[in-house]
């Protein structure tokens, strides 16, 4: 599983496709700038509606647990998914979150 640190993600934000897999109420409380919210359950069971093969996606949650689970679950589907270590909890300690 590919993964990046918070600082690596922040350097790539302008061109990165970031998907936040937390629930909507969590996302509304603070998110990585430019990220898109698709709750884990929706993305896991409807991934063909949201993801394109050949495109790179950074997957983030609160701490890294849900994003790791999702990437492991979708690994066999052939998507280019990158786990963001530390999640939005760590991101918010180093950089401003959007609200």
CSV table of C-alpha atoms in Angstrom, one decimal:
chain,number,residue,atom,x,y,z
A,1,UNK,CA,0.0,0.0,0.0
A,2,UNK,CA,1.4,3.4,-1.0
A,3,UNK,CA,1.3,6.1,1.6
A,4,UNK,CA,2.3,9.7,2.1
A,5,UNK,CA,2.9,12.0,5.0
A,6,UNK,CA,0.9,15.1,5.8
A,7,UNK,CA,3.7,17.3,4.5
A,8,UNK,CA,4.0,15.3,1.3
A,9,UNK,CA,0.2,15.7,0.7
A,10,UNK,CA,0.3,19.4,1.4
A,11,UNK,CA,3.0,19.9,-1.2
A,12,UNK,CA,0.8,18.1,-3.8
A,13,UNK,CA,-2.5,19.7,-2.9
A,14,UNK,CA,-2.9,21.9,-6.0
A,15,UNK,CA,-2.8,18.9,-8.3
A,16,UNK,CA,-4.0,16.1,-6.0
A,17,UNK,CA,-7.4,14.4,-6.0
A,18,UNK,CA,-8.1,14.0,-2.2
A,19,UNK,CA,-11.0,11.9,-1.1
A,20,UNK,CA,-12.1,12.2,2.6
A,21,UNK,CA,-13.9,9.0,3.6
A,22,UNK,CA,-15.2,10.3,6.9
A,23,UNK,CA,-18.9,10.8,7.6
A,24,UNK,CA,-20.4,14.1,6.4
A,25,UNK,CA,-20.6,15.6,9.9
A,26,UNK,CA,-16.9,14.9,10.5
A,27,UNK,CA,-16.0,16.4,7.1
A,28,UNK,CA,-18.1,19.6,7.9
A,29,UNK,CA,-16.1,20.1,11.1
A,30,UNK,CA,-12.8,20.6,9.2
A,31,UNK,CA,-11.3,19.2,6.1
A,32,UNK,CA,-8.2,19.3,3.9
A,33,UNK,CA,-8.5,22.2,1.4
A,34,UNK,CA,-9.9,21.0,-1.9
A,35,UNK,CA,-10.9,17.5,-0.7
A,36,UNK,CA,-14.1,15.8,-1.7
A,37,UNK,CA,-16.2,13.9,0.8
A,38,UNK,CA,-17.3,10.4,-0.1
A,39,UNK,CA,-18.1,8.4,3.1
A,40,UNK,CA,-16.3,5.1,3.3
A,41,UNK,CA,-19.4,3.0,2.9
A,42,UNK,CA,-20.4,4.8,-0.3
A,43,UNK,CA,-17.0,4.6,-1.8
A,44,UNK,CA,-16.5,0.9,-0.9
A,45,UNK,CA,-19.7,-0.3,-2.4
A,46,UNK,CA,-20.0,2.2,-5.3
A,47,UNK,CA,-16.4,2.7,-6.3
A,48,UNK,CA,-17.0,2.5,-10.0
A,49,UNK,CA,-19.2,5.6,-9.7
A,50,UNK,CA,-16.5,7.7,-8.0
A,51,UNK,CA,-13.1,6.4,-9.2
A,52,UNK,CA,-11.3,6.1,-12.5
A,53,UNK,CA,-8.6,3.6,-13.2
A,54,UNK,CA,-5.3,5.2,-14.1
A,55,UNK,CA,-6.0,8.3,-11.9
A,56,UNK,CA,-4.2,8.8,-8.6
A,57,UNK,CA,-6.3,9.4,-5.4
A,58,UNK,CA,-5.2,10.4,-2.0
A,59,UNK,CA,-7.5,8.8,0.6
A,60,UNK,CA,-7.8,10.4,4.0
A,61,UNK,CA,-9.9,9.9,7.2
A,62,UNK,CA,-9.5,11.2,10.7
A,63,UNK,CA,-6.5,9.1,11.8
A,64,UNK,CA,-5.6,6.7,8.9
A,65,UNK,CA,-7.5,3.7,10.0
A,66,UNK,CA,-10.5,3.9,7.7
A,67,UNK,CA,-8.4,5.0,4.8
A,68,UNK,CA,-6.2,1.9,5.3
A,69,UNK,CA,-9.2,-0.4,5.5
A,70,UNK,CA,-10.7,1.1,2.3
A,71,UNK,CA,-7.5,0.8,0.3
A,72,UNK,CA,-7.0,-2.8,1.5
A,73,UNK,CA,-10.6,-3.6,0.5
A,74,UNK,CA,-10.2,-2.0,-3.0
A,75,UNK,CA,-6.7,-3.1,-3.7
A,76,UNK,CA,-7.7,-5.9,-6.0
A,77,UNK,CA,-9.8,-3.5,-8.1
A,78,UNK,CA,-6.8,-1.9,-9.8
A,79,UNK,CA,-7.1,1.7,-8.6
A,80,UNK,CA,-4.1,4.0,-7.7
A,81,UNK,CA,-5.0,4.8,-4.1
A,82,UNK,CA,-2.6,6.5,-1.7
A,83,UNK,CA,-3.1,6.4,2.1
A,84,UNK,CA,-2.5,9.7,3.9
A,85,UNK,CA,-0.8,8.9,7.2
A,86,UNK,CA,-2.1,10.6,10.3
A,87,UNK,CA,-5.3,11.7,8.6
A,88,UNK,CA,-7.1,15.0,9.1
A,89,UNK,CA,-6.3,14.9,12.8
A,90,UNK,CA,-2.6,15.2,12.1
A,91,UNK,CA,-3.1,17.6,9.1
A,92,UNK,CA,-5.0,20.0,11.3
A,93,UNK,CA,-2.1,20.1,13.8
A,94,UNK,CA,0.3,21.3,11.0
A,95,UNK,CA,-1.9,23.1,8.5
A,96,UNK,CA,-5.2,25.0,8.5
A,97,UNK,CA,-8.3,23.0,7.7
A,98,UNK,CA,-11.2,24.4,5.7
A,99,UNK,CA,-14.5,24.7,7.5
